Each structure stands twice: as structure tokens, then as C-alpha cells.
Short mmCIF file of C-alpha atoms and ligand atoms in Angstrom, two decimals:
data_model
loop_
_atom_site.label_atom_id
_atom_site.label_comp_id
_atom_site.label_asym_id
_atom_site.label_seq_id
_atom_site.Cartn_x
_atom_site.Cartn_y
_atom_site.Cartn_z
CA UNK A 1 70.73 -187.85 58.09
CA UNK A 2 68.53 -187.45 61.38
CA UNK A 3 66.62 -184.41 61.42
CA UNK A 4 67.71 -180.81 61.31
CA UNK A 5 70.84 -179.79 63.52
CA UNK A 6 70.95 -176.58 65.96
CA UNK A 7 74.28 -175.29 66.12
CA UNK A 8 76.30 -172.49 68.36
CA UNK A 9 78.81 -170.46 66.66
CA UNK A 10 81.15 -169.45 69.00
CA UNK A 11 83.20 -166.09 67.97
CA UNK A 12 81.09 -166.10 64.68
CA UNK A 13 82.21 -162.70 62.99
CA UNK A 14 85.83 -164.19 63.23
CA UNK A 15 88.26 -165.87 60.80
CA UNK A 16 86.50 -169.54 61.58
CA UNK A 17 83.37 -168.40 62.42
CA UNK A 18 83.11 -166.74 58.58
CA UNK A 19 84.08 -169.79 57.15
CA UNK A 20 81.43 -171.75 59.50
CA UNK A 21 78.93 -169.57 58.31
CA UNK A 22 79.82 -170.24 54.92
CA UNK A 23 79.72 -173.88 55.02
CA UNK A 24 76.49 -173.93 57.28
CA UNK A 25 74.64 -171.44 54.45
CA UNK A 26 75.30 -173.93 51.43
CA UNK A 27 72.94 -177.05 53.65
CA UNK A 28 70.25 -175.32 55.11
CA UNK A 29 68.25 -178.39 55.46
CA UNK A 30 70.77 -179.69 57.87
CA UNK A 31 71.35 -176.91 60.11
CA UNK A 32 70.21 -174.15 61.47
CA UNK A 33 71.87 -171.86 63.81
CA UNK A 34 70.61 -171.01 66.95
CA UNK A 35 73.03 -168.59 68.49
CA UNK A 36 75.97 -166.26 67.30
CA UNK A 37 78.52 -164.72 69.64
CA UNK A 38 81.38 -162.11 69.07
CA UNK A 39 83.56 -160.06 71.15
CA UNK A 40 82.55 -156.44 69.87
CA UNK A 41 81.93 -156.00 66.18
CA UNK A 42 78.44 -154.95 66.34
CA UNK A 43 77.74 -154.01 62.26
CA UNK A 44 78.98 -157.93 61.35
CA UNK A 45 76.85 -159.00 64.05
CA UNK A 46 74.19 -157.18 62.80
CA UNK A 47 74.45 -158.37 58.98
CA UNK A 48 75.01 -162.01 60.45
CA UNK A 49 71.74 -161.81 62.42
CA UNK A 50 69.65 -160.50 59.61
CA UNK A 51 70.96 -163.37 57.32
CA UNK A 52 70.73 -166.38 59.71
CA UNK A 53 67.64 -165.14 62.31
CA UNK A 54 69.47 -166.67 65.53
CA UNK A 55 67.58 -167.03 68.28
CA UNK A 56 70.34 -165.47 70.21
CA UNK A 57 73.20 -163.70 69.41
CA UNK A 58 75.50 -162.74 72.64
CA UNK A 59 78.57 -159.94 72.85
CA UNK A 60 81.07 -160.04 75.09
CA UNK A 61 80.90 -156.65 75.60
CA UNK A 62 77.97 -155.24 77.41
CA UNK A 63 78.30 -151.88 75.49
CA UNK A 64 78.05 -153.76 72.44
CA UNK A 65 75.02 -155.96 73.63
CA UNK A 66 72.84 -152.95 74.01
CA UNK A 67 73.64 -151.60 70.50
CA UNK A 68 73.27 -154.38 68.95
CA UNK A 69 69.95 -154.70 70.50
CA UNK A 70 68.95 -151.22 69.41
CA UNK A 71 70.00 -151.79 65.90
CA UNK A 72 67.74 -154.92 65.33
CA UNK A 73 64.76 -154.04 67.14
CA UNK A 74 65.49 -151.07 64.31
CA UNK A 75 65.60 -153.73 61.89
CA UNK A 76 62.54 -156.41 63.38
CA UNK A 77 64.91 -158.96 63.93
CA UNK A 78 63.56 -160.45 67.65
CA UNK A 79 66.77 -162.52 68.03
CA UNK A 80 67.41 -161.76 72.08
CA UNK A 81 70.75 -160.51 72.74
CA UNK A 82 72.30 -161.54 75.27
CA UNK A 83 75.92 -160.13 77.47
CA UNK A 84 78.58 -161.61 78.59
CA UNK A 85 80.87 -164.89 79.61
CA UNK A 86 77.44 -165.99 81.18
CA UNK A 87 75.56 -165.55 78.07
CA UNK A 88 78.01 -167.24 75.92
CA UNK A 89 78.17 -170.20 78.75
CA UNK A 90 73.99 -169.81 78.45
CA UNK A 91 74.03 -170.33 74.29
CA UNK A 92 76.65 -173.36 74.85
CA UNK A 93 74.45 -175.54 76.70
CA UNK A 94 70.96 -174.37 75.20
CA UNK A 95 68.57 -177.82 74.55
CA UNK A 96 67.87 -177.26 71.34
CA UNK A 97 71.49 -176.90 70.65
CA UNK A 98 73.25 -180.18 69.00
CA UNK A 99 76.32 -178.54 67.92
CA UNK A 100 78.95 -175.79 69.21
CA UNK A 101 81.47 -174.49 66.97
CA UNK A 102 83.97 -173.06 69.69
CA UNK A 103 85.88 -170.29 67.30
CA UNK A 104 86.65 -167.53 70.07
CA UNK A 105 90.28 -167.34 69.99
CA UNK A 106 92.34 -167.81 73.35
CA UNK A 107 91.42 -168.24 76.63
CA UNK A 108 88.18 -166.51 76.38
CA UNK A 109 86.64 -169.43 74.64
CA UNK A 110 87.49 -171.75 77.69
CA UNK A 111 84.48 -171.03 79.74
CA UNK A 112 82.10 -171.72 77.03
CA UNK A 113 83.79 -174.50 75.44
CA UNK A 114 83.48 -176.52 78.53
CA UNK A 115 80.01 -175.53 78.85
CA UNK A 116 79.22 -177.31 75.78
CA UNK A 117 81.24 -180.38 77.04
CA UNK A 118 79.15 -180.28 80.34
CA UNK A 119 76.13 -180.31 78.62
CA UNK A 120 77.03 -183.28 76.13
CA UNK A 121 77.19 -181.44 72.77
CA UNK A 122 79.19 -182.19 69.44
CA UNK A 123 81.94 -179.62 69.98
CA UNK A 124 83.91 -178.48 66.82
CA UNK A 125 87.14 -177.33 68.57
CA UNK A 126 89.09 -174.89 67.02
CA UNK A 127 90.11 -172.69 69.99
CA UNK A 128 92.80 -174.62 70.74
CA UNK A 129 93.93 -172.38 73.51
CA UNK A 130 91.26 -173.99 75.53
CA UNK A 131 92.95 -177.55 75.65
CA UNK A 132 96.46 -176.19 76.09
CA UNK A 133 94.97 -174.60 79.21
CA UNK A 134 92.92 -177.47 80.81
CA UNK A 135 93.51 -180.71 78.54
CA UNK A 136 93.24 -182.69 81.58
CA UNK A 137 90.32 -181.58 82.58
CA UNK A 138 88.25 -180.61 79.16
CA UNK A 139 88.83 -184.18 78.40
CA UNK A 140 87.41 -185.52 81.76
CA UNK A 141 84.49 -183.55 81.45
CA UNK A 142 83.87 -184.66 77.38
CA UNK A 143 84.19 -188.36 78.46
CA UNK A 144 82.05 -187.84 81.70
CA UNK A 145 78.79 -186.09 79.97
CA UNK A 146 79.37 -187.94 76.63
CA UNK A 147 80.29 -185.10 74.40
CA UNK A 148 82.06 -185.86 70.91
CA UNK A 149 85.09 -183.99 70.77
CA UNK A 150 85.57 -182.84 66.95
CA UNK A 151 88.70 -181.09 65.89
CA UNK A 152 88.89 -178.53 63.87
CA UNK A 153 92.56 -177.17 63.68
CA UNK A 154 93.61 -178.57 60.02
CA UNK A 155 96.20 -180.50 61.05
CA UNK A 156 94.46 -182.09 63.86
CA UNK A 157 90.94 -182.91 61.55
CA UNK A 158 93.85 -184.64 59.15
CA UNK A 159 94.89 -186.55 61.91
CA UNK A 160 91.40 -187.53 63.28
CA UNK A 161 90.76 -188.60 59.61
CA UNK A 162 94.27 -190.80 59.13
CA UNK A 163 93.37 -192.83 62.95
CA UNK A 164 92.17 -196.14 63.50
CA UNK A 165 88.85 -197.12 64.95
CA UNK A 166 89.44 -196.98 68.90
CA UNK A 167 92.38 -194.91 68.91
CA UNK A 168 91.11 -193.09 71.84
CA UNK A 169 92.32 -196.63 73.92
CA UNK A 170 96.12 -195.77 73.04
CA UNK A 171 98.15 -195.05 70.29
CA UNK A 172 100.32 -197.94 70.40
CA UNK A 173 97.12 -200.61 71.54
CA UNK A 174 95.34 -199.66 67.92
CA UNK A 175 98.99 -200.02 65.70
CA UNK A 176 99.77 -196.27 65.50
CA UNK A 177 103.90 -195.60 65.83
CA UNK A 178 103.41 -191.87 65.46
CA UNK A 179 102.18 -188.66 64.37
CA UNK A 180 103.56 -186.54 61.69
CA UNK A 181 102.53 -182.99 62.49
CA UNK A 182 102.76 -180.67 60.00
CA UNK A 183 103.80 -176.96 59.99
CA UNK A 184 104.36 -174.22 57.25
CA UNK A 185 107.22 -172.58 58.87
CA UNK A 186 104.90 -169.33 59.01
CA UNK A 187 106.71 -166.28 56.54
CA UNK A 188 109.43 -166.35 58.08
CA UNK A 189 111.03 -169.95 57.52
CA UNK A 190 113.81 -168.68 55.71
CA UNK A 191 114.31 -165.17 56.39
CA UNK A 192 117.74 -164.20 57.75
CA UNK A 193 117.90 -165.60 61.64
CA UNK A 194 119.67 -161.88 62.41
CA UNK A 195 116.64 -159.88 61.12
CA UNK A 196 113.92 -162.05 63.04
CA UNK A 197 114.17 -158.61 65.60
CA UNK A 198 113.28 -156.65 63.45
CA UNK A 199 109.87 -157.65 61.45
CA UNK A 200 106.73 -155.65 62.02
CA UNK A 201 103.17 -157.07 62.75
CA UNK A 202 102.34 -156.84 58.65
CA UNK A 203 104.95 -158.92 57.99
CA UNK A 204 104.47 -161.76 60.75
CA UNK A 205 100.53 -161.98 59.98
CA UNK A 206 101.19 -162.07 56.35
CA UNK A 207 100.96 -165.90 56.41
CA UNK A 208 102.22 -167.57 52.98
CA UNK A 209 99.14 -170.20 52.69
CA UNK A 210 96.26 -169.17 54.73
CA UNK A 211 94.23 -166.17 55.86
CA UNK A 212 93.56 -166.72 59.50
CA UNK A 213 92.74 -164.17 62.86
CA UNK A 214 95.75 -161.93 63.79
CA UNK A 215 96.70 -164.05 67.19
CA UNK A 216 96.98 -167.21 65.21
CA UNK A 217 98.79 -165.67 62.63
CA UNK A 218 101.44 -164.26 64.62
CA UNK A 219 101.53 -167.63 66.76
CA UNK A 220 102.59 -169.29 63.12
CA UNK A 221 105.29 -166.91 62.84
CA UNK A 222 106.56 -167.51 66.28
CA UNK A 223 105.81 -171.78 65.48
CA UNK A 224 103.78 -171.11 69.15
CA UNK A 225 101.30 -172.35 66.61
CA UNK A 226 102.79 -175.60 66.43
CA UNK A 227 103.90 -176.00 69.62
CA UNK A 228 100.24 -175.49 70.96
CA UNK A 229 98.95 -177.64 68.07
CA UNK A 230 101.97 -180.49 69.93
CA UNK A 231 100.05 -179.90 73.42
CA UNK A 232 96.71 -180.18 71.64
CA UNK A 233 97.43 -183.38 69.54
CA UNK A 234 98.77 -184.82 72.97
CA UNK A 235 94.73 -184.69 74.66
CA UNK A 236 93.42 -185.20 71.43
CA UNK A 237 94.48 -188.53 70.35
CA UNK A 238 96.06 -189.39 74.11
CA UNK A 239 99.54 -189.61 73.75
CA UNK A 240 102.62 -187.87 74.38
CA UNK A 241 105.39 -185.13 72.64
CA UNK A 242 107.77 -188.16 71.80
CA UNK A 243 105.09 -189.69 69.26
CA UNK A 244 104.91 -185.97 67.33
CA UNK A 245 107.42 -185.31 64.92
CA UNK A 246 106.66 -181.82 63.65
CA UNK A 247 107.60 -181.62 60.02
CA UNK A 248 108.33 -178.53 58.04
CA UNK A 249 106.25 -178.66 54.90
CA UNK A 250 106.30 -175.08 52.91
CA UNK A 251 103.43 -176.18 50.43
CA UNK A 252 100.75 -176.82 53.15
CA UNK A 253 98.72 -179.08 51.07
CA UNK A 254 99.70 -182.62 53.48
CA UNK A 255 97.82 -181.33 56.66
CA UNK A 256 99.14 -183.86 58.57
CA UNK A 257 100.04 -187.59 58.42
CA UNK A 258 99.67 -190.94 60.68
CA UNK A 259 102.08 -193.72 60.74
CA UNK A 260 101.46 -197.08 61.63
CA UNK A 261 103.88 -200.08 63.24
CA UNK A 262 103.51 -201.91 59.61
CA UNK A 263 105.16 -199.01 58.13
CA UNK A 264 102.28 -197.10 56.29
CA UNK A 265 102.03 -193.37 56.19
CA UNK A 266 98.27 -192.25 55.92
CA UNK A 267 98.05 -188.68 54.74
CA UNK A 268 94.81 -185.93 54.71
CA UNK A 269 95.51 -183.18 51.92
CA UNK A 270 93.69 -180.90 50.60
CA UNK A 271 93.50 -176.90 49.45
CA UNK A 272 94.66 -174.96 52.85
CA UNK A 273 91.06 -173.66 53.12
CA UNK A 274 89.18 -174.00 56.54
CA UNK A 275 85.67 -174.81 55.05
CA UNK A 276 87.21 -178.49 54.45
CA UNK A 277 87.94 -179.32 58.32
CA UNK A 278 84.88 -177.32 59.05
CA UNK A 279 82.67 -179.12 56.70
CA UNK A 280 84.09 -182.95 57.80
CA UNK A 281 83.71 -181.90 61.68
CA UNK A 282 79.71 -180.81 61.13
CA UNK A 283 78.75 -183.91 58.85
CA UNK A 284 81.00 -186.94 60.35
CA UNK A 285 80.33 -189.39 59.62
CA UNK A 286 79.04 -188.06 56.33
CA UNK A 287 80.53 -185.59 53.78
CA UNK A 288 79.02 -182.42 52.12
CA UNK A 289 79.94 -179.95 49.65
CA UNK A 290 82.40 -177.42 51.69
CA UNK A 291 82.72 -174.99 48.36
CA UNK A 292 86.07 -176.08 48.57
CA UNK A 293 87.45 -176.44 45.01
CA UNK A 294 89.51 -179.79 43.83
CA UNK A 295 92.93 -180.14 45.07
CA UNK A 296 94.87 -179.25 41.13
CA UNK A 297 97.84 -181.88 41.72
CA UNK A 298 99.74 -180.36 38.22
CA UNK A 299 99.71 -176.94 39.95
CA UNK A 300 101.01 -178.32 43.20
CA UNK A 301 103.41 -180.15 41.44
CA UNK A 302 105.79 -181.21 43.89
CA UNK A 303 105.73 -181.68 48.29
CA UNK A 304 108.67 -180.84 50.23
CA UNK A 305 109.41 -181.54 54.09
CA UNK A 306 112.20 -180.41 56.06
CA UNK A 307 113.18 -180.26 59.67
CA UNK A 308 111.87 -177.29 62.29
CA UNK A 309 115.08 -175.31 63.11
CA UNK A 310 114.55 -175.46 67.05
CA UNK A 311 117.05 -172.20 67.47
CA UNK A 312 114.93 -170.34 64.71
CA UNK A 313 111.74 -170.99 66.46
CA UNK A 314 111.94 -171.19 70.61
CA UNK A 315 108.59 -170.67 71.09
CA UNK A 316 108.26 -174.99 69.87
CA UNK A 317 111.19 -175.76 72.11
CA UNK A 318 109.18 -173.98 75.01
CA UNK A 319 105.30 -175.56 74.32
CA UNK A 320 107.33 -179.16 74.06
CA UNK A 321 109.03 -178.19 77.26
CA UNK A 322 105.47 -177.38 79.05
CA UNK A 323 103.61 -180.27 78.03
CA UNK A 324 106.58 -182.76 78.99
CA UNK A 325 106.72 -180.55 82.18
CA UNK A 326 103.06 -181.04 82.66
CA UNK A 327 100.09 -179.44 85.26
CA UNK A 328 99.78 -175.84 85.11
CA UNK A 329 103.15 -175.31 82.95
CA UNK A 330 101.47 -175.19 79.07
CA UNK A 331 98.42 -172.36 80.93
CA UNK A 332 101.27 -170.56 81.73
CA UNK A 333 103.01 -170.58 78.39
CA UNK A 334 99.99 -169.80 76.70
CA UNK A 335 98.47 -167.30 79.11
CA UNK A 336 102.20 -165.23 78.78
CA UNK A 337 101.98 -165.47 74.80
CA UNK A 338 98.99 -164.07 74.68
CA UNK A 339 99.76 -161.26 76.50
CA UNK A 340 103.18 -160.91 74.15
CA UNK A 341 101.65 -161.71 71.11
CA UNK A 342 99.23 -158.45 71.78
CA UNK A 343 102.41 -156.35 72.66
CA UNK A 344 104.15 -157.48 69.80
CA UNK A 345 100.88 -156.29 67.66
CA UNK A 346 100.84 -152.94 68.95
CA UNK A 347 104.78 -152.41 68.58
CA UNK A 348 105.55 -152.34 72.35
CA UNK A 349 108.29 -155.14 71.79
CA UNK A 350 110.11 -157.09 69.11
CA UNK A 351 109.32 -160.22 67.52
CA UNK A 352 112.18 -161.99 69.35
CA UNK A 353 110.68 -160.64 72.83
CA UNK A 354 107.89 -163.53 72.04
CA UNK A 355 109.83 -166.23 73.00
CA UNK A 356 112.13 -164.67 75.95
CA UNK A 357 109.19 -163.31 77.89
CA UNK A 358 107.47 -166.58 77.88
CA UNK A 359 110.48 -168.59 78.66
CA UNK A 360 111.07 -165.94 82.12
CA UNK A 361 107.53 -165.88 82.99
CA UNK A 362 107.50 -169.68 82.84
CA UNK A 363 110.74 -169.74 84.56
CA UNK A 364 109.09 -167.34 87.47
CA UNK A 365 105.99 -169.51 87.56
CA UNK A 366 106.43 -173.34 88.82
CA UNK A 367 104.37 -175.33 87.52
CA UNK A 368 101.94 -176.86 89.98
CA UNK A 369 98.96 -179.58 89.41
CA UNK A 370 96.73 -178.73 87.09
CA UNK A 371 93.99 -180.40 89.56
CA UNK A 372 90.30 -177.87 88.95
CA UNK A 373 89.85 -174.79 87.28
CA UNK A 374 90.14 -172.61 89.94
CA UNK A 375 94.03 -173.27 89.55
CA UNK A 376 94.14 -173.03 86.21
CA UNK A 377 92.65 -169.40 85.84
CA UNK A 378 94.58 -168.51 89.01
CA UNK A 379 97.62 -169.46 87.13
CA UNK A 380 95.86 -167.84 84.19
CA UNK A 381 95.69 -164.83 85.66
CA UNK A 382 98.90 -164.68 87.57
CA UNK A 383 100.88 -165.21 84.09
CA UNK A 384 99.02 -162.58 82.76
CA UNK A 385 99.98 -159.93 85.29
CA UNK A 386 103.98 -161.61 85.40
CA UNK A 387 104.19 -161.08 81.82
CA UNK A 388 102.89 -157.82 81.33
CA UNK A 389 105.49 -156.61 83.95
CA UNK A 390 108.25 -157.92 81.96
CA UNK A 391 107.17 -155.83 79.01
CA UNK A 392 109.45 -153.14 79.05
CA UNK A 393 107.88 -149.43 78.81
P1 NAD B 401 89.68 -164.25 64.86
O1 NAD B 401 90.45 -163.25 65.64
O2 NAD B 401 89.49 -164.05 63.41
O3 NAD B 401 88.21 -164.38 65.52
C1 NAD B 401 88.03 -164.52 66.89
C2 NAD B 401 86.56 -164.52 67.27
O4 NAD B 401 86.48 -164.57 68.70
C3 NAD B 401 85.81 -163.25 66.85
O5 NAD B 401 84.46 -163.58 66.54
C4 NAD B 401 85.84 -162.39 68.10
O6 NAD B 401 84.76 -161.47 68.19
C5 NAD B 401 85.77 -163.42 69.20
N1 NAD B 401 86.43 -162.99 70.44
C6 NAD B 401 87.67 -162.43 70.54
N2 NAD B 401 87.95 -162.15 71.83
C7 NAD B 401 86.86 -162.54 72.55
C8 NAD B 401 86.54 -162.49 73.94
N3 NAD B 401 87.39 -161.98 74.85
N4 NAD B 401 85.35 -162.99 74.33
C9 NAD B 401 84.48 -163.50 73.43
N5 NAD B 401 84.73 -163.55 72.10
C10 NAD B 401 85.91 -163.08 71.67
O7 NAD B 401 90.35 -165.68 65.16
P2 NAD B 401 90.35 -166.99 64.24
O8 NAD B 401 91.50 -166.95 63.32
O9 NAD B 401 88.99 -167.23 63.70
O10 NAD B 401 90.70 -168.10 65.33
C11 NAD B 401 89.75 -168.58 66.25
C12 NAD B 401 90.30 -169.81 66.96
O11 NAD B 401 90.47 -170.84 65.99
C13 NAD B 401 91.69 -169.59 67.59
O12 NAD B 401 91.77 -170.33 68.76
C14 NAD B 401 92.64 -170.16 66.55
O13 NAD B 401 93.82 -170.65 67.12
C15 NAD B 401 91.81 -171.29 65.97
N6 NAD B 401 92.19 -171.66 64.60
C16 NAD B 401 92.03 -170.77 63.59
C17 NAD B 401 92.39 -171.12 62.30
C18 NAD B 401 92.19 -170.17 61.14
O14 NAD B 401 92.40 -170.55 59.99
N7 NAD B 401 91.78 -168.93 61.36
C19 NAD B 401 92.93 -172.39 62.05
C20 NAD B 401 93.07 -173.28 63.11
C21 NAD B 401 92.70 -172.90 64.38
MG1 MG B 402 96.60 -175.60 62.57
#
């Protein structure tokens, strides 16, 4: 272990974030953190900054950076708070930073993200929003500056743990036939297809196996989830949709599973608790303790796997759809579920709105070359603004 590591928490007072914190508190003597950043929640910022003594902590909101300011000068805690998409770019690329955690969900956490790959960091990715928006182009910049690209989405750390040495040169070129990705089927796998239009926002972020944000959780109610998890696993390990085959398992204890051309099937599992790809992605190559118990085999007992039902769940039809479309097409479907996935939380439209919205605006919205990132947060922004207009009300 070479000396003591500075880490970035990106969107620390979140779902991830809470669990980084966690994992990070149990090995002090291998990392400390130098900055925290959250959207608005000022009195977790506050607790977070008196436990961990960042030496910056940044809100999004520029309200909340001055009252967070207030309240720790009232507390003598000199941590500098900084405001803003620039601070959180700022904190990203600091010198004395070694590794970013990027936890901000959706496309918020783009900018920073690719600050971190500019400046050559260790990046724990779990905002996977920010590859479905610019895979192309993240990736160019982590192999230009030298960054190590870490993932952090369960099923994708399972993955990274299942490849080969060199995988990175081509799935096929290292013996890999294909990916099995896995997927809960969210709560509402087997519920009537007939009452999908009617669920409320408790039910669809009531998640069977694992307590996550409320975006995410409503994405693994749609499947969005896994259809932005296909798009991610495509930049991640450099291959396409037709080497993904996205397999319903209800237990959630496989988190996802690599087959090779000799016929072996390598498999991660574990307890569905974030602390274990969280934990792998800071120490790897090594391991530490995550405070993750043993995996109890009796209690699991048995594993079953089942095929997605593609008319349940259009939102994984779509996401295939935009990555084999390519360029701009998977910003746009994730730039209009975001906006749905907030209308669905506050009860403007039903659950079944998700996936017809998204399918019109991307049907509205050509898909063009994804060539900078000007165009993609053009497109970004135009999807936003489509979308919202097809929200009736
Ligand atoms: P969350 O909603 O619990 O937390 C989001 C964090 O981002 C908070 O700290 C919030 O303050 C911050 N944030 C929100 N909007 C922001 C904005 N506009 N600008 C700056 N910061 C902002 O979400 P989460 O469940 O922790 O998910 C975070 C990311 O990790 C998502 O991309 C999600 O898809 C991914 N992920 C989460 C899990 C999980 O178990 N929670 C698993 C896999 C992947
Ligand atoms: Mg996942």
C-alpha cells in the first residue's frame, strides 16, 4: 500500500456517497477525504464535514453554499466551501486528489466526472448517466490523460472482476463470448401487466433487494436501469448490445457473470450491499474489510434466472435501440427519462408515460454524431425542453 490516498466524493450525502463514507471511515490510514459535494442538503453536509474535516466541501446550490458556510464557521470547522458546477469541476481535479468517487446522480455529474478524467484520477464511476451521455468521448479523454476508469454499478464491478487481463483490446481478442447482465426485475416483475398504469412513486421505489436514490430506483422499475447499465457495459468493457444478454435474476445475489469461448461462466456474488463494489473499486488491486457481512448460502438457498419480458419493460427495448442507433440517440433517451422519471415522482403522469414519452421525444429528436460536448448538452438540453412539453398538464 503506497502512502495515504486523497479522495473526492462526488454527491456525498447521497445513497452511494453514504455508503462511500462508510467504507472510507473503517481505513483511515488509507484515505482521507479531501472534498465533499451535494446538491442542497445543508444539515448532512454539515454532520459530514464535522466528521471527516474536508478541505472543501462544495453545494450546488449557491443558497446552500453560504449556509453551509455560516453554520461551520459556527462550528470552527475551516473546510472552504465552495458553489457551483465550477466548484465541483475545481474539487475533481484538485493535486492532492488521487481518487474521485463520481456519485451525483444524472447528468449533473457529467461535468465533474470528466474533470477528474482530464486530470488523470482513479475515477469510481457510479453515475452512470454520465457514460450513457458521452461514452465516446469520456472514454477518449480517460485513455488520453491516463485515468483508471473503476466501475462502480454492481453489476458492472462483477463484470470488471469476472474479465481477463487486457480485455480493454476486445472482447473476442482476450476469449470472452459474452456478458451476462443481470437485473432484478425491479418490484414490479410480476405484477399484473394491466395495473403497471396505475402504481404510485412508493410502490416503484420500493425496490425488493436494495435501498438506492429515488431516480435509480424508479429507473429499476421502468428496467431504464438496465438498459442504461446495456449502454454503460458497451464503453466499459468495449463491445456491443449483441454480446449482453440481460438476465432476469429475482434473488440479486449473482451480480453479473462473464462467459468465455471455452464454455466457462465466471460469476461475482455477493450480499446486494454497495459497500462491496465500493470497497473493491478504492483498494484494487487489494481488498479491505467493506463491513459487508458473509454471503449465508443456506439462507439463499436456491438462484433463479429468467428472461426480461421486452413488452413488460420498453424502456430496455428503447436504451438497446439508442445504443445500436448510436451518436447523440442514448443522451437523448436519458436526458427525456430524467425529465419523466421526475414527473412520474411528483404524480404529473403514470408509470406507463415513462416509456412512451421517451420513445416520442426520441422519435422527434434524430440522432446526430455525438462528435464534442457542445452537441451533446445541446441535445441535452433540447430533450429536456421536448419532453417536458409532452407532459400533459
Ligand atoms: P441519490 O439521489 O441518493 O444521491 C445523489 C447525490 O447527488 C446527492 O448527494 C445529491 O445531493 C447529489 N446531487 C443531486 N442532484 C445534483 C445536482 N444537480 N448537482 C450536484 N449534485 C447533485 O442517488 P444514488 O442512489 O446515490 O445514485 C447516485 C448515482 O449512482 C446514480 O447515477 C445512480 O444511477 C448510481 N448508482 C446508484 C446505486 C445505488 O445503490 N444507490 C447503484 C448503482 C449505481
Ligand atoms: Mg446496477
Amino acid at each position: 500500500m503506497a502512502g495515504i490516498k486523497g479522495i473526492t466524493v462526488l454527491g456525498s450525502t447521497g445513497s452511494i456517497g453514504l455508503s462511500t463514507l462508510d467504507v472510507i471511515a473503517r481505513h483511515p490510514q488509507r484515505y482521507r477525504v479531501v472534498a465533499l459535494t451535494a446538491n442542497r442538503q445543508v444539515e448532512r453536509m454539515v454532520q459530514q464535514c464535522l466528521h471527516f474535516r474536508p478541505s472543501y466541501a462544495v453545494m450546488s446550490d449557491a443558497g446552500a453554499a453560504e449556509q453551509l458556510s455560516l453554520l461551520l464557521r459556527e462550528q470552527g470547522c475551516d473546510t472552504q466551501v465552495l458553489a457551483g458546477v465550477s466548484g465541483l469541476e475545481q474539487v475533481s481535479a484538485l493535486p492532492e486528489v488521487d481518487y474521485v468517487m463520481a456519485a451525483i446522480v444524472g447528468g449533473a455529474g457529467l461535468p465533474p466526472a470528466l474533470a477528474a478524467a482530464r486530470a488523470g484520477k482513479r475515477i469510481l464511476l457510479a453515475n452512470k448517466e454520465a457514460l450513457v451521455m458521452s461514452g465516446a468521448l469520456f472514454m477518449d479523454e480517460v485513455r488520453q490523460s491516463g485515468a483508471e476508469l473503476l466501475p462502480i454499478d454492481s453489476e458492472h464491478n462483477a463484470i470488471f472482476q469476472c474479465m481477463p487481463p487486457g480485455f480493454e483490446r476486445g472482447l473476442a481478442e482476450t476469449g470472452v463470448r459474452k456478458i451476462l447482465l443481470t437485473a432484478s426485475g425491479g418490484p414490479f416483475r410480476s405484477l399484473p401487466v394491466e395495473q403497471l398504469s396505475q402504481v404510485s412513486p412508493e410502490q416503484a421505489v420500493a425496490h425488493p433487494n436494495w435501498s438506492m436514490g429515488r431516480k435509480i430506483s424508479v429507473d429499476s422499475a421502468s428496467m431504464m436501469n438496465k438498459g442504461l447499465e446495456v449502454i454503460e457495459a458497451c464503453w466499459l468493457f468495449n463491445t456491443g448490445p449483441d454480446h449482453i444478454q440481460v438476465v432476469l435474476h429475482p434473488q440479486s445475489v449473482i451480480h453479473s457473470m462473464v462467459e468465455y469461448s471455452d464454455g466457462s461462466v465466471l460469476a461475482q456474488l455477493g450480499n446486494p450491499d454497495m459497500r462491496t463494489p465500493i470497497a473493491h473499486a478504492l483498494a484494487w488491486p487489494e481488498r479491505i474489510d467493506a463491513g459487508v457481512p458473509s454471503l449465508d448460502m443456506f439462507a439463499v438457498a436456491r438462484l433463479d434466472f429468467e428472461p426480461p419480458d421486452m413488452q413488460r419493460f420498453p424502456c430496455l427495448r428503447l436504451a438497446i435501440e439508442a445504443i445500436q442507433t448510436g451518436g447523440t440517440a442514448p443522451a437523448v433517451l436519458n436526458a427525456a427519462n430524467e425529465v419523466v422519471v421526475e414527473a412520474f415522482l411528483q404524480e404529473l403522469i403514470p408509470f406507463t408515460d415513462i416509456p412512451r414519452i421517451i420513445e416520442q421525444t426520441l422519435e422527434r429528436l434524430p440522432a446526430q454524431p455525438a462528435s464534442d460536448l457542445e452537441t451533446i448538452f445541446a441535445v441535452d438540453g433540447e430533450a429536456r425542453r421536448l419532453a417536458s412539453t409532452l407532459i400533459p398538464g
